Amino acid sequence: GTGTSTIFWENSSEEIIGLEPNEDMFSFAKKAVELKKQIKIFRAVSTETGLENDSVDLVTCSQSLHWMDIPKTLVEANRILRNGGIFVAYDCDWPPSVKDYRSEQAWIDFRSKINKKASEKGLYKGVVKHDKSKHVTALKDSGLFSYVNEIVVHSVEPGGPERFIGLLLSQGDVGTAQRGGISLDDCGFDEFKKIVNLGLGGGDGHNDGEILFCWRVRYGVK
């Protein structure tokens, strides 16, 4: 991705390697980490990392495993992990929780509309998206890990309507739809903003209020 989930580990790891197959994303990520000596970014896919056997302690997939060839990705992760190493796939629940349930429902309704239009336009043709709730089952069924579990962690961060709206616009399906020529307004974006500004308004628009993020962490120990 953009390198954000790779930079996250900079204060707790001696060496960090980020992999990104997309040329545009790779360039973005490489620029983001150019001043961070312990981080290296390479163009590679999850099924062929190019890393040595038994060479890493931790493999992470940040909001991405559902787009991958899961069985082959797990085999590759197992190959490069040292004994006792950990494979982790973590995903945020969308939408995040806020003080106004109407804003959350408006998020769900908008994404439903935009995904429907994108599907009708053929923007997802050939794209396989796996069910995230089945990641634990995939880890167990692989037979590659001595222990598999799932936990849920959370964080509470400042944020008002402006941030909530920005988070929606940062979603991959929204970006795909826009690049495919789909108008946000045709999917009810103005109505979404009205509901959010009404439900979460009352301050500076960005940091007034709180947003609760919940992360589902699925992991296996080699």
JSON list of C-alpha atoms in Angstrom, two decimals:
[
{"chain": "A", "resi": 1, "resn": "GLY", "atom": "CA", "xyz": [0.00, 0.00, 0.00]},
{"chain": "A", "resi": 2, "resn": "THR", "atom": "CA", "xyz": [1.12, 3.56, 0.78]},
{"chain": "A", "resi": 3, "resn": "GLY", "atom": "CA", "xyz": [3.67, 2.42, 3.36]},
{"chain": "A", "resi": 4, "resn": "THR", "atom": "CA", "xyz": [1.67, 3.49, 6.40]},
{"chain": "A", "resi": 5, "resn": "SER", "atom": "CA", "xyz": [1.29, -0.02, 7.79]},
{"chain": "A", "resi": 6, "resn": "THR", "atom": "CA", "xyz": [5.00, -0.65, 7.21]},
{"chain": "A", "resi": 7, "resn": "ILE", "atom": "CA", "xyz": [6.13, 2.53, 8.98]},
{"chain": "A", "resi": 8, "resn": "PHE", "atom": "CA", "xyz": [3.98, 1.50, 11.95]},
{"chain": "A", "resi": 9, "resn": "TRP", "atom": "CA", "xyz": [6.65, -1.04, 12.94]},
{"chain": "A", "resi": 10, "resn": "GLU", "atom": "CA", "xyz": [9.66, 1.28, 12.80]},
{"chain": "A", "resi": 11, "resn": "ASN", "atom": "CA", "xyz": [10.02, 1.69, 16.57]},
{"chain": "A", "resi": 12, "resn": "SER", "atom": "CA", "xyz": [9.76, -2.01, 17.37]},
{"chain": "A", "resi": 13, "resn": "SER", "atom": "CA", "xyz": [11.78, -3.70, 14.60]},
{"chain": "A", "resi": 14, "resn": "GLU", "atom": "CA", "xyz": [15.43, -3.71, 13.58]},
{"chain": "A", "resi": 15, "resn": "GLU", "atom": "CA", "xyz": [14.67, -4.41, 9.92]},
{"chain": "A", "resi": 16, "resn": "ILE", "atom": "CA", "xyz": [11.39, -4.01, 8.04]},
{"chain": "A", "resi": 17, "resn": "ILE", "atom": "CA", "xyz": [10.59, -5.12, 4.51]},
{"chain": "A", "resi": 18, "resn": "GLY", "atom": "CA", "xyz": [7.49, -3.91, 2.70]},
{"chain": "A", "resi": 19, "resn": "LEU", "atom": "CA", "xyz": [6.17, -5.58, -0.45]},
{"chain": "A", "resi": 20, "resn": "GLU", "atom": "CA", "xyz": [3.87, -3.94, -2.99]},
{"chain": "A", "resi": 21, "resn": "PRO", "atom": "CA", "xyz": [3.00, -5.27, -6.48]},
{"chain": "A", "resi": 22, "resn": "ASN", "atom": "CA", "xyz": [1.32, -2.13, -7.83]},
{"chain": "A", "resi": 23, "resn": "GLU", "atom": "CA", "xyz": [3.74, 0.27, -9.53]},
{"chain": "A", "resi": 24, "resn": "ASP", "atom": "CA", "xyz": [1.98, 3.47, -8.42]},
{"chain": "A", "resi": 25, "resn": "MET", "atom": "CA", "xyz": [1.61, 2.32, -4.84]},
{"chain": "A", "resi": 26, "resn": "PHE", "atom": "CA", "xyz": [5.19, 1.07, -4.79]},
{"chain": "A", "resi": 27, "resn": "SER", "atom": "CA", "xyz": [6.50, 4.49, -5.85]},
{"chain": "A", "resi": 28, "resn": "PHE", "atom": "CA", "xyz": [4.33, 6.21, -3.22]},
{"chain": "A", "resi": 29, "resn": "ALA", "atom": "CA", "xyz": [5.47, 3.85, -0.45]},
{"chain": "A", "resi": 30, "resn": "LYS", "atom": "CA", "xyz": [9.15, 4.03, -1.41]},
{"chain": "A", "resi": 31, "resn": "LYS", "atom": "CA", "xyz": [9.06, 7.82, -1.21]},
{"chain": "A", "resi": 32, "resn": "ALA", "atom": "CA", "xyz": [7.31, 7.67, 2.16]},
{"chain": "A", "resi": 33, "resn": "VAL", "atom": "CA", "xyz": [10.11, 5.59, 3.70]},
{"chain": "A", "resi": 34, "resn": "GLU", "atom": "CA", "xyz": [13.14, 7.03, 1.88]},
{"chain": "A", "resi": 35, "resn": "LEU", "atom": "CA", "xyz": [14.54, 8.59, 5.10]},
{"chain": "A", "resi": 36, "resn": "LYS", "atom": "CA", "xyz": [13.92, 5.52, 7.26]},
{"chain": "A", "resi": 37, "resn": "LYS", "atom": "CA", "xyz": [17.06, 3.40, 7.13]},
{"chain": "A", "resi": 38, "resn": "GLN", "atom": "CA", "xyz": [15.64, 0.20, 8.62]},
{"chain": "A", "resi": 39, "resn": "ILE", "atom": "CA", "xyz": [12.75, 0.03, 6.10]},
{"chain": "A", "resi": 40, "resn": "LYS", "atom": "CA", "xyz": [13.09, -1.34, 2.58]},
{"chain": "A", "resi": 41, "resn": "ILE", "atom": "CA", "xyz": [10.29, -1.49, 0.00]},
{"chain": "A", "resi": 42, "resn": "PHE", "atom": "CA", "xyz": [10.32, -3.97, -2.89]},
{"chain": "A", "resi": 43, "resn": "ARG", "atom": "CA", "xyz": [7.98, -4.74, -5.75]},
{"chain": "A", "resi": 44, "resn": "ALA", "atom": "CA", "xyz": [6.73, -8.28, -5.20]},
{"chain": "A", "resi": 45, "resn": "VAL", "atom": "CA", "xyz": [3.58, -10.32, -4.68]},
{"chain": "A", "resi": 46, "resn": "SER", "atom": "CA", "xyz": [2.50, -12.21, -1.58]},
{"chain": "A", "resi": 47, "resn": "THR", "atom": "CA", "xyz": [2.98, -15.60, -3.22]},
{"chain": "A", "resi": 48, "resn": "GLU", "atom": "CA", "xyz": [6.54, -14.89, -4.38]},
{"chain": "A", "resi": 49, "resn": "THR", "atom": "CA", "xyz": [8.27, -12.57, -1.94]},
{"chain": "A", "resi": 50, "resn": "GLY", "atom": "CA", "xyz": [11.82, -13.32, -3.02]},
{"chain": "A", "resi": 51, "resn": "LEU", "atom": "CA", "xyz": [12.92, -13.57, 0.61]},
{"chain": "A", "resi": 52, "resn": "GLU", "atom": "CA", "xyz": [15.05, -16.38, 1.99]},
{"chain": "A", "resi": 53, "resn": "ASN", "atom": "CA", "xyz": [13.74, -19.42, 3.86]},
{"chain": "A", "resi": 54, "resn": "ASP", "atom": "CA", "xyz": [13.38, -19.00, 7.63]},
{"chain": "A", "resi": 55, "resn": "SER", "atom": "CA", "xyz": [14.47, -15.37, 7.46]},
{"chain": "A", "resi": 56, "resn": "VAL", "atom": "CA", "xyz": [11.77, -13.31, 9.20]},
{"chain": "A", "resi": 57, "resn": "ASP", "atom": "CA", "xyz": [10.06, -13.20, 12.60]},
{"chain": "A", "resi": 58, "resn": "LEU", "atom": "CA", "xyz": [6.77, -11.62, 11.58]},
{"chain": "A", "resi": 59, "resn": "VAL", "atom": "CA", "xyz": [4.67, -11.45, 8.41]},
{"chain": "A", "resi": 60, "resn": "THR", "atom": "CA", "xyz": [1.74, -9.02, 8.35]},
{"chain": "A", "resi": 61, "resn": "CYS", "atom": "CA", "xyz": [-1.09, -8.35, 5.92]},
{"chain": "A", "resi": 62, "resn": "SER", "atom": "CA", "xyz": [-2.75, -5.05, 6.71]},
{"chain": "A", "resi": 63, "resn": "GLN", "atom": "CA", "xyz": [-6.30, -4.98, 5.33]},
{"chain": "A", "resi": 64, "resn": "SER", "atom": "CA", "xyz": [-5.15, -6.95, 2.30]},
{"chain": "A", "resi": 65, "resn": "LEU", "atom": "CA", "xyz": [-5.32, -10.74, 2.72]},
{"chain": "A", "resi": 66, "resn": "HIS", "atom": "CA", "xyz": [-8.85, -10.85, 1.28]},
{"chain": "A", "resi": 67, "resn": "TRP", "atom": "CA", "xyz": [-7.45, -9.69, -2.09]},
{"chain": "A", "resi": 68, "resn": "MET", "atom": "CA", "xyz": [-4.73, -12.37, -2.23]},
{"chain": "A", "resi": 69, "resn": "ASP", "atom": "CA", "xyz": [-4.45, -15.99, -3.24]},
{"chain": "A", "resi": 70, "resn": "ILE", "atom": "CA", "xyz": [-4.76, -17.09, 0.38]},
{"chain": "A", "resi": 71, "resn": "PRO", "atom": "CA", "xyz": [-3.53, -20.72, 0.22]},
{"chain": "A", "resi": 72, "resn": "LYS", "atom": "CA", "xyz": [-0.40, -19.78, -1.76]},
{"chain": "A", "resi": 73, "resn": "THR", "atom": "CA", "xyz": [0.20, -16.70, 0.39]},
{"chain": "A", "resi": 74, "resn": "LEU", "atom": "CA", "xyz": [0.13, -18.80, 3.56]},
{"chain": "A", "resi": 75, "resn": "VAL", "atom": "CA", "xyz": [2.57, -21.31, 2.07]},
{"chain": "A", "resi": 76, "resn": "GLU", "atom": "CA", "xyz": [4.96, -18.49, 1.17]},
{"chain": "A", "resi": 77, "resn": "ALA", "atom": "CA", "xyz": [4.59, -16.90, 4.61]},
{"chain": "A", "resi": 78, "resn": "ASN", "atom": "CA", "xyz": [5.36, -20.23, 6.25]},
{"chain": "A", "resi": 79, "resn": "ARG", "atom": "CA", "xyz": [8.43, -20.65, 4.06]},
{"chain": "A", "resi": 80, "resn": "ILE", "atom": "CA", "xyz": [10.03, -17.34, 5.05]},
{"chain": "A", "resi": 81, "resn": "LEU", "atom": "CA", "xyz": [9.03, -17.43, 8.74]},
{"chain": "A", "resi": 82, "resn": "ARG", "atom": "CA", "xyz": [11.47, -18.74, 11.32]},
{"chain": "A", "resi": 83, "resn": "ASN", "atom": "CA", "xyz": [10.19, -21.41, 13.74]},
{"chain": "A", "resi": 84, "resn": "GLY", "atom": "CA", "xyz": [8.02, -19.60, 16.28]},
{"chain": "A", "resi": 85, "resn": "GLY", "atom": "CA", "xyz": [7.43, -16.76, 13.83]},
{"chain": "A", "resi": 86, "resn": "ILE", "atom": "CA", "xyz": [3.97, -15.27, 13.48]},
{"chain": "A", "resi": 87, "resn": "PHE", "atom": "CA", "xyz": [1.73, -14.58, 10.49]},
{"chain": "A", "resi": 88, "resn": "VAL", "atom": "CA", "xyz": [-0.82, -11.82, 11.14]},
{"chain": "A", "resi": 89, "resn": "ALA", "atom": "CA", "xyz": [-3.71, -10.57, 9.01]},
{"chain": "A", "resi": 90, "resn": "TYR", "atom": "CA", "xyz": [-5.53, -7.60, 10.51]},
{"chain": "A", "resi": 91, "resn": "ASP", "atom": "CA", "xyz": [-8.53, -5.68, 9.26]},
{"chain": "A", "resi": 92, "resn": "CYS", "atom": "CA", "xyz": [-10.49, -2.69, 10.50]},
{"chain": "A", "resi": 93, "resn": "ASP", "atom": "CA", "xyz": [-14.27, -2.92, 10.81]},
{"chain": "A", "resi": 94, "resn": "TRP", "atom": "CA", "xyz": [-15.96, -0.36, 8.54]},
{"chain": "A", "resi": 95, "resn": "PRO", "atom": "CA", "xyz": [-17.58, 1.93, 9.30]},
{"chain": "A", "resi": 96, "resn": "PRO", "atom": "CA", "xyz": [-15.87, 2.86, 12.55]},
{"chain": "A", "resi": 97, "resn": "SER", "atom": "CA", "xyz": [-18.19, 3.55, 15.47]},
{"chain": "A", "resi": 98, "resn": "VAL", "atom": "CA", "xyz": [-19.27, 7.11, 16.22]},
{"chain": "A", "resi": 99, "resn": "LYS", "atom": "CA", "xyz": [-21.84, 8.74, 18.49]},
{"chain": "A", "resi": 100, "resn": "ASP", "atom": "CA", "xyz": [-24.52, 8.84, 15.78]},
{"chain": "A", "resi": 101, "resn": "TYR", "atom": "CA", "xyz": [-25.85, 5.57, 14.38]},
{"chain": "A", "resi": 102, "resn": "ARG", "atom": "CA", "xyz": [-27.46, 7.42, 11.46]},
{"chain": "A", "resi": 103, "resn": "SER", "atom": "CA", "xyz": [-24.02, 8.43, 10.22]},
{"chain": "A", "resi": 104, "resn": "GLU", "atom": "CA", "xyz": [-22.87, 4.82, 10.34]},
{"chain": "A", "resi": 105, "resn": "GLN", "atom": "CA", "xyz": [-25.95, 3.67, 8.42]},
{"chain": "A", "resi": 106, "resn": "ALA", "atom": "CA", "xyz": [-25.44, 6.44, 5.86]},
{"chain": "A", "resi": 107, "resn": "TRP", "atom": "CA", "xyz": [-21.90, 5.12, 5.31]},
{"chain": "A", "resi": 108, "resn": "ILE", "atom": "CA", "xyz": [-23.23, 1.59, 4.74]},
{"chain": "A", "resi": 109, "resn": "ASP", "atom": "CA", "xyz": [-25.96, 2.81, 2.38]},
{"chain": "A", "resi": 110, "resn": "PHE", "atom": "CA", "xyz": [-23.55, 4.91, 0.31]},
{"chain": "A", "resi": 111, "resn": "ARG", "atom": "CA", "xyz": [-21.02, 2.11, -0.12]},
{"chain": "A", "resi": 112, "resn": "SER", "atom": "CA", "xyz": [-23.79, -0.29, -1.07]},
{"chain": "A", "resi": 113, "resn": "LYS", "atom": "CA", "xyz": [-24.92, 2.08, -3.82]},
{"chain": "A", "resi": 114, "resn": "ILE", "atom": "CA", "xyz": [-21.45, 2.78, -5.15]},
{"chain": "A", "resi": 115, "resn": "ASN", "atom": "CA", "xyz": [-20.51, -0.92, -5.17]},
{"chain": "A", "resi": 116, "resn": "LYS", "atom": "CA", "xyz": [-23.70, -1.75, -7.04]},
{"chain": "A", "resi": 117, "resn": "LYS", "atom": "CA", "xyz": [-22.93, 0.84, -9.73]},
{"chain": "A", "resi": 118, "resn": "ALA", "atom": "CA", "xyz": [-19.32, -0.33, -9.96]},
{"chain": "A", "resi": 119, "resn": "SER", "atom": "CA", "xyz": [-20.42, -3.94, -10.40]},
{"chain": "A", "resi": 120, "resn": "GLU", "atom": "CA", "xyz": [-22.97, -2.98, -13.06]},
{"chain": "A", "resi": 121, "resn": "LYS", "atom": "CA", "xyz": [-20.25, -1.10, -14.92]},
{"chain": "A", "resi": 122, "resn": "GLY", "atom": "CA", "xyz": [-17.95, -4.12, -14.80]},
{"chain": "A", "resi": 123, "resn": "LEU", "atom": "CA", "xyz": [-15.27, -2.47, -12.66]},
{"chain": "A", "resi": 124, "resn": "TYR", "atom": "CA", "xyz": [-14.88, -5.60, -10.52]},
{"chain": "A", "resi": 125, "resn": "LYS", "atom": "CA", "xyz": [-14.73, -8.04, -13.43]},
{"chain": "A", "resi": 126, "resn": "GLY", "atom": "CA", "xyz": [-12.15, -10.71, -12.69]},
{"chain": "A", "resi": 127, "resn": "VAL", "atom": "CA", "xyz": [-11.59, -9.44, -9.15]},
{"chain": "A", "resi": 128, "resn": "VAL", "atom": "CA", "xyz": [-11.78, -12.02, -6.36]},
{"chain": "A", "resi": 129, "resn": "LYS", "atom": "CA", "xyz": [-12.50, -10.75, -2.86]},
{"chain": "A", "resi": 130, "resn": "HIS", "atom": "CA", "xyz": [-12.46, -13.33, -0.09]},
{"chain": "A", "resi": 131, "resn": "ASP", "atom": "CA", "xyz": [-14.65, -13.27, 3.01]},
{"chain": "A", "resi": 132, "resn": "LYS", "atom": "CA", "xyz": [-12.52, -11.86, 5.85]},
{"chain": "A", "resi": 133, "resn": "SER", "atom": "CA", "xyz": [-14.51, -13.77, 8.46]},
{"chain": "A", "resi": 134, "resn": "LYS", "atom": "CA", "xyz": [-13.11, -17.00, 7.02]},
{"chain": "A", "resi": 135, "resn": "HIS", "atom": "CA", "xyz": [-9.44, -16.04, 7.47]},
{"chain": "A", "resi": 136, "resn": "VAL", "atom": "CA", "xyz": [-9.11, -18.03, 10.70]},
{"chain": "A", "resi": 137, "resn": "THR", "atom": "CA", "xyz": [-10.57, -21.10, 9.02]},
{"chain": "A", "resi": 138, "resn": "ALA", "atom": "CA", "xyz": [-8.09, -20.68, 6.16]},
{"chain": "A", "resi": 139, "resn": "LEU", "atom": "CA", "xyz": [-5.20, -20.47, 8.62]},
{"chain": "A", "resi": 140, "resn": "LYS", "atom": "CA", "xyz": [-6.34, -23.61, 10.44]},
{"chain": "A", "resi": 141, "resn": "ASP", "atom": "CA", "xyz": [-7.11, -25.58, 7.29]},
{"chain": "A", "resi": 142, "resn": "SER", "atom": "CA", "xyz": [-3.67, -24.80, 5.85]},
{"chain": "A", "resi": 143, "resn": "GLY", "atom": "CA", "xyz": [-2.06, -27.05, 8.46]},
{"chain": "A", "resi": 144, "resn": "LEU", "atom": "CA", "xyz": [0.95, -24.73, 8.47]},
{"chain": "A", "resi": 145, "resn": "PHE", "atom": "CA", "xyz": [0.60, -23.25, 11.93]},
{"chain": "A", "resi": 146, "resn": "SER", "atom": "CA", "xyz": [0.92, -24.77, 15.40]},
{"chain": "A", "resi": 147, "resn": "TYR", "atom": "CA", "xyz": [-1.52, -22.27, 16.88]},
{"chain": "A", "resi": 148, "resn": "VAL", "atom": "CA", "xyz": [-4.22, -20.06, 15.34]},
{"chain": "A", "resi": 149, "resn": "ASN", "atom": "CA", "xyz": [-6.39, -17.44, 17.02]},
{"chain": "A", "resi": 150, "resn": "GLU", "atom": "CA", "xyz": [-8.40, -14.27, 16.49]},
{"chain": "A", "resi": 151, "resn": "ILE", "atom": "CA", "xyz": [-8.55, -11.26, 18.78]},
{"chain": "A", "resi": 152, "resn": "VAL", "atom": "CA", "xyz": [-10.23, -7.86, 18.56]},
{"chain": "A", "resi": 153, "resn": "VAL", "atom": "CA", "xyz": [-8.44, -4.68, 19.60]},
{"chain": "A", "resi": 154, "resn": "HIS", "atom": "CA", "xyz": [-9.62, -1.09, 19.48]},
{"chain": "A", "resi": 155, "resn": "SER", "atom": "CA", "xyz": [-8.45, 2.49, 19.58]},
{"chain": "A", "resi": 156, "resn": "VAL", "atom": "CA", "xyz": [-10.34, 5.70, 20.28]},
{"chain": "A", "resi": 157, "resn": "GLU", "atom": "CA", "xyz": [-9.19, 8.70, 18.27]},
{"chain": "A", "resi": 158, "resn": "PRO", "atom": "CA", "xyz": [-10.39, 12.30, 17.95]},
{"chain": "A", "resi": 159, "resn": "GLY", "atom": "CA", "xyz": [-12.53, 12.98, 14.93]},
{"chain": "A", "resi": 160, "resn": "GLY", "atom": "CA", "xyz": [-15.66, 14.73, 13.77]},
{"chain": "A", "resi": 161, "resn": "PRO", "atom": "CA", "xyz": [-17.66, 14.83, 10.53]},
{"chain": "A", "resi": 162, "resn": "GLU", "atom": "CA", "xyz": [-14.74, 15.93, 8.37]},
{"chain": "A", "resi": 163, "resn": "ARG", "atom": "CA", "xyz": [-12.61, 12.96, 9.37]},
{"chain": "A", "resi": 164, "resn": "PHE", "atom": "CA", "xyz": [-15.49, 10.49, 9.12]},
{"chain": "A", "resi": 165, "resn": "ILE", "atom": "CA", "xyz": [-16.23, 11.69, 5.58]},
{"chain": "A", "resi": 166, "resn": "GLY", "atom": "CA", "xyz": [-12.53, 11.55, 4.73]},
{"chain": "A", "resi": 167, "resn": "LEU", "atom": "CA", "xyz": [-12.32, 7.95, 5.94]},
{"chain": "A", "resi": 168, "resn": "LEU", "atom": "CA", "xyz": [-15.15, 7.01, 3.61]},
{"chain": "A", "resi": 169, "resn": "LEU", "atom": "CA", "xyz": [-13.41, 8.65, 0.66]},
{"chain": "A", "resi": 170, "resn": "SER", "atom": "CA", "xyz": [-10.22, 6.71, 1.48]},
{"chain": "A", "resi": 171, "resn": "GLN", "atom": "CA", "xyz": [-11.92, 3.33, 0.95]},
{"chain": "A", "resi": 172, "resn": "GLY", "atom": "CA", "xyz": [-10.59, 1.35, -1.99]},
{"chain": "A", "resi": 173, "resn": "ASP", "atom": "CA", "xyz": [-13.97, 0.72, -3.57]},
{"chain": "A", "resi": 174, "resn": "VAL", "atom": "CA", "xyz": [-14.77, 4.44, -3.57]},
{"chain": "A", "resi": 175, "resn": "GLY", "atom": "CA", "xyz": [-11.50, 5.19, -5.34]},
{"chain": "A", "resi": 176, "resn": "THR", "atom": "CA", "xyz": [-12.09, 2.41, -7.86]},
{"chain": "A", "resi": 177, "resn": "ALA", "atom": "CA", "xyz": [-15.54, 3.78, -8.64]},
{"chain": "A", "resi": 178, "resn": "GLN", "atom": "CA", "xyz": [-14.25, 7.31, -9.13]},
{"chain": "A", "resi": 179, "resn": "ARG", "atom": "CA", "xyz": [-11.45, 6.16, -11.44]},
{"chain": "A", "resi": 180, "resn": "GLY", "atom": "CA", "xyz": [-14.07, 4.20, -13.34]},
{"chain": "A", "resi": 181, "resn": "GLY", "atom": "CA", "xyz": [-16.08, 7.35, -14.01]},
{"chain": "A", "resi": 182, "resn": "ILE", "atom": "CA", "xyz": [-18.82, 6.90, -11.43]},
{"chain": "A", "resi": 183, "resn": "SER", "atom": "CA", "xyz": [-20.09, 10.13, -9.87]},
{"chain": "A", "resi": 184, "resn": "LEU", "atom": "CA", "xyz": [-20.22, 10.18, -6.08]},
{"chain": "A", "resi": 185, "resn": "ASP", "atom": "CA", "xyz": [-23.23, 12.46, -6.24]},
{"chain": "A", "resi": 186, "resn": "ASP", "atom": "CA", "xyz": [-25.12, 9.83, -8.25]},
{"chain": "A", "resi": 187, "resn": "CYS", "atom": "CA", "xyz": [-24.61, 7.48, -5.29]},
{"chain": "A", "resi": 188, "resn": "GLY", "atom": "CA", "xyz": [-26.00, 9.91, -2.71]},
{"chain": "A", "resi": 189, "resn": "PHE", "atom": "CA", "xyz": [-22.77, 11.47, -1.47]},
{"chain": "A", "resi": 190, "resn": "ASP", "atom": "CA", "xyz": [-24.40, 14.84, -0.76]},
{"chain": "A", "resi": 191, "resn": "GLU", "atom": "CA", "xyz": [-27.06, 13.15, 1.36]},
{"chain": "A", "resi": 192, "resn": "PHE", "atom": "CA", "xyz": [-24.36, 11.19, 3.18]},
{"chain": "A", "resi": 193, "resn": "LYS", "atom": "CA", "xyz": [-22.50, 14.40, 4.03]},
{"chain": "A", "resi": 194, "resn": "LYS", "atom": "CA", "xyz": [-25.67, 16.10, 5.26]},
{"chain": "A", "resi": 195, "resn": "ILE", "atom": "CA", "xyz": [-26.47, 13.23, 7.61]},
{"chain": "A", "resi": 196, "resn": "VAL", "atom": "CA", "xyz": [-22.91, 13.10, 8.95]},
{"chain": "A", "resi": 197, "resn": "ASN", "atom": "CA", "xyz": [-22.60, 16.85, 9.44]},
{"chain": "A", "resi": 198, "resn": "LEU", "atom": "CA", "xyz": [-25.93, 16.88, 11.27]},
{"chain": "A", "resi": 199, "resn": "GLY", "atom": "CA", "xyz": [-25.16, 13.86, 13.43]},
{"chain": "A", "resi": 200, "resn": "LEU", "atom": "CA", "xyz": [-21.52, 14.58, 14.21]},
{"chain": "A", "resi": 201, "resn": "GLY", "atom": "CA", "xyz": [-21.40, 18.36, 13.88]},
{"chain": "A", "resi": 202, "resn": "GLY", "atom": "CA", "xyz": [-21.13, 20.97, 16.55]},
{"chain": "A", "resi": 203, "resn": "GLY", "atom": "CA", "xyz": [-17.38, 21.60, 16.61]},
{"chain": "A", "resi": 204, "resn": "ASP", "atom": "CA", "xyz": [-14.47, 22.36, 14.32]},
{"chain": "A", "resi": 205, "resn": "GLY", "atom": "CA", "xyz": [-15.49, 19.56, 11.97]},
{"chain": "A", "resi": 206, "resn": "HIS", "atom": "CA", "xyz": [-12.32, 17.50, 12.28]},
{"chain": "A", "resi": 207, "resn": "ASN", "atom": "CA", "xyz": [-11.26, 16.75, 15.87]},
{"chain": "A", "resi": 208, "resn": "ASP", "atom": "CA", "xyz": [-14.48, 17.42, 17.75]},
{"chain": "A", "resi": 209, "resn": "GLY", "atom": "CA", "xyz": [-15.77, 14.09, 19.05]},
{"chain": "A", "resi": 210, "resn": "GLU", "atom": "CA", "xyz": [-14.38, 10.57, 19.05]},
{"chain": "A", "resi": 211, "resn": "ILE", "atom": "CA", "xyz": [-14.15, 7.70, 16.59]},
{"chain": "A", "resi": 212, "resn": "LEU", "atom": "CA", "xyz": [-13.85, 4.10, 17.78]},
{"chain": "A", "resi": 213, "resn": "PHE", "atom": "CA", "xyz": [-11.82, 1.83, 15.52]},
{"chain": "A", "resi": 214, "resn": "CYS", "atom": "CA", "xyz": [-12.07, -1.94, 15.97]},
{"chain": "A", "resi": 215, "resn": "TRP", "atom": "CA", "xyz": [-9.44, -4.22, 14.47]},
{"chain": "A", "resi": 216, "resn": "ARG", "atom": "CA", "xyz": [-9.85, -7.96, 13.94]},
{"chain": "A", "resi": 217, "resn": "VAL", "atom": "CA", "xyz": [-6.48, -9.65, 14.24]},
{"chain": "A", "resi": 218, "resn": "ARG", "atom": "CA", "xyz": [-6.15, -13.19, 12.88]},
{"chain": "A", "resi": 219, "resn": "TYR", "atom": "CA", "xyz": [-2.82, -14.85, 13.48]},
{"chain": "A", "resi": 220, "resn": "GLY", "atom": "CA", "xyz": [-0.97, -18.13, 13.28]},
{"chain": "A", "resi": 221, "resn": "VAL", "atom": "CA", "xyz": [2.25, -19.23, 14.97]},
{"chain": "A", "resi": 222, "resn": "LYS", "atom": "CA", "xyz": [4.62, -21.39, 12.92]}
]
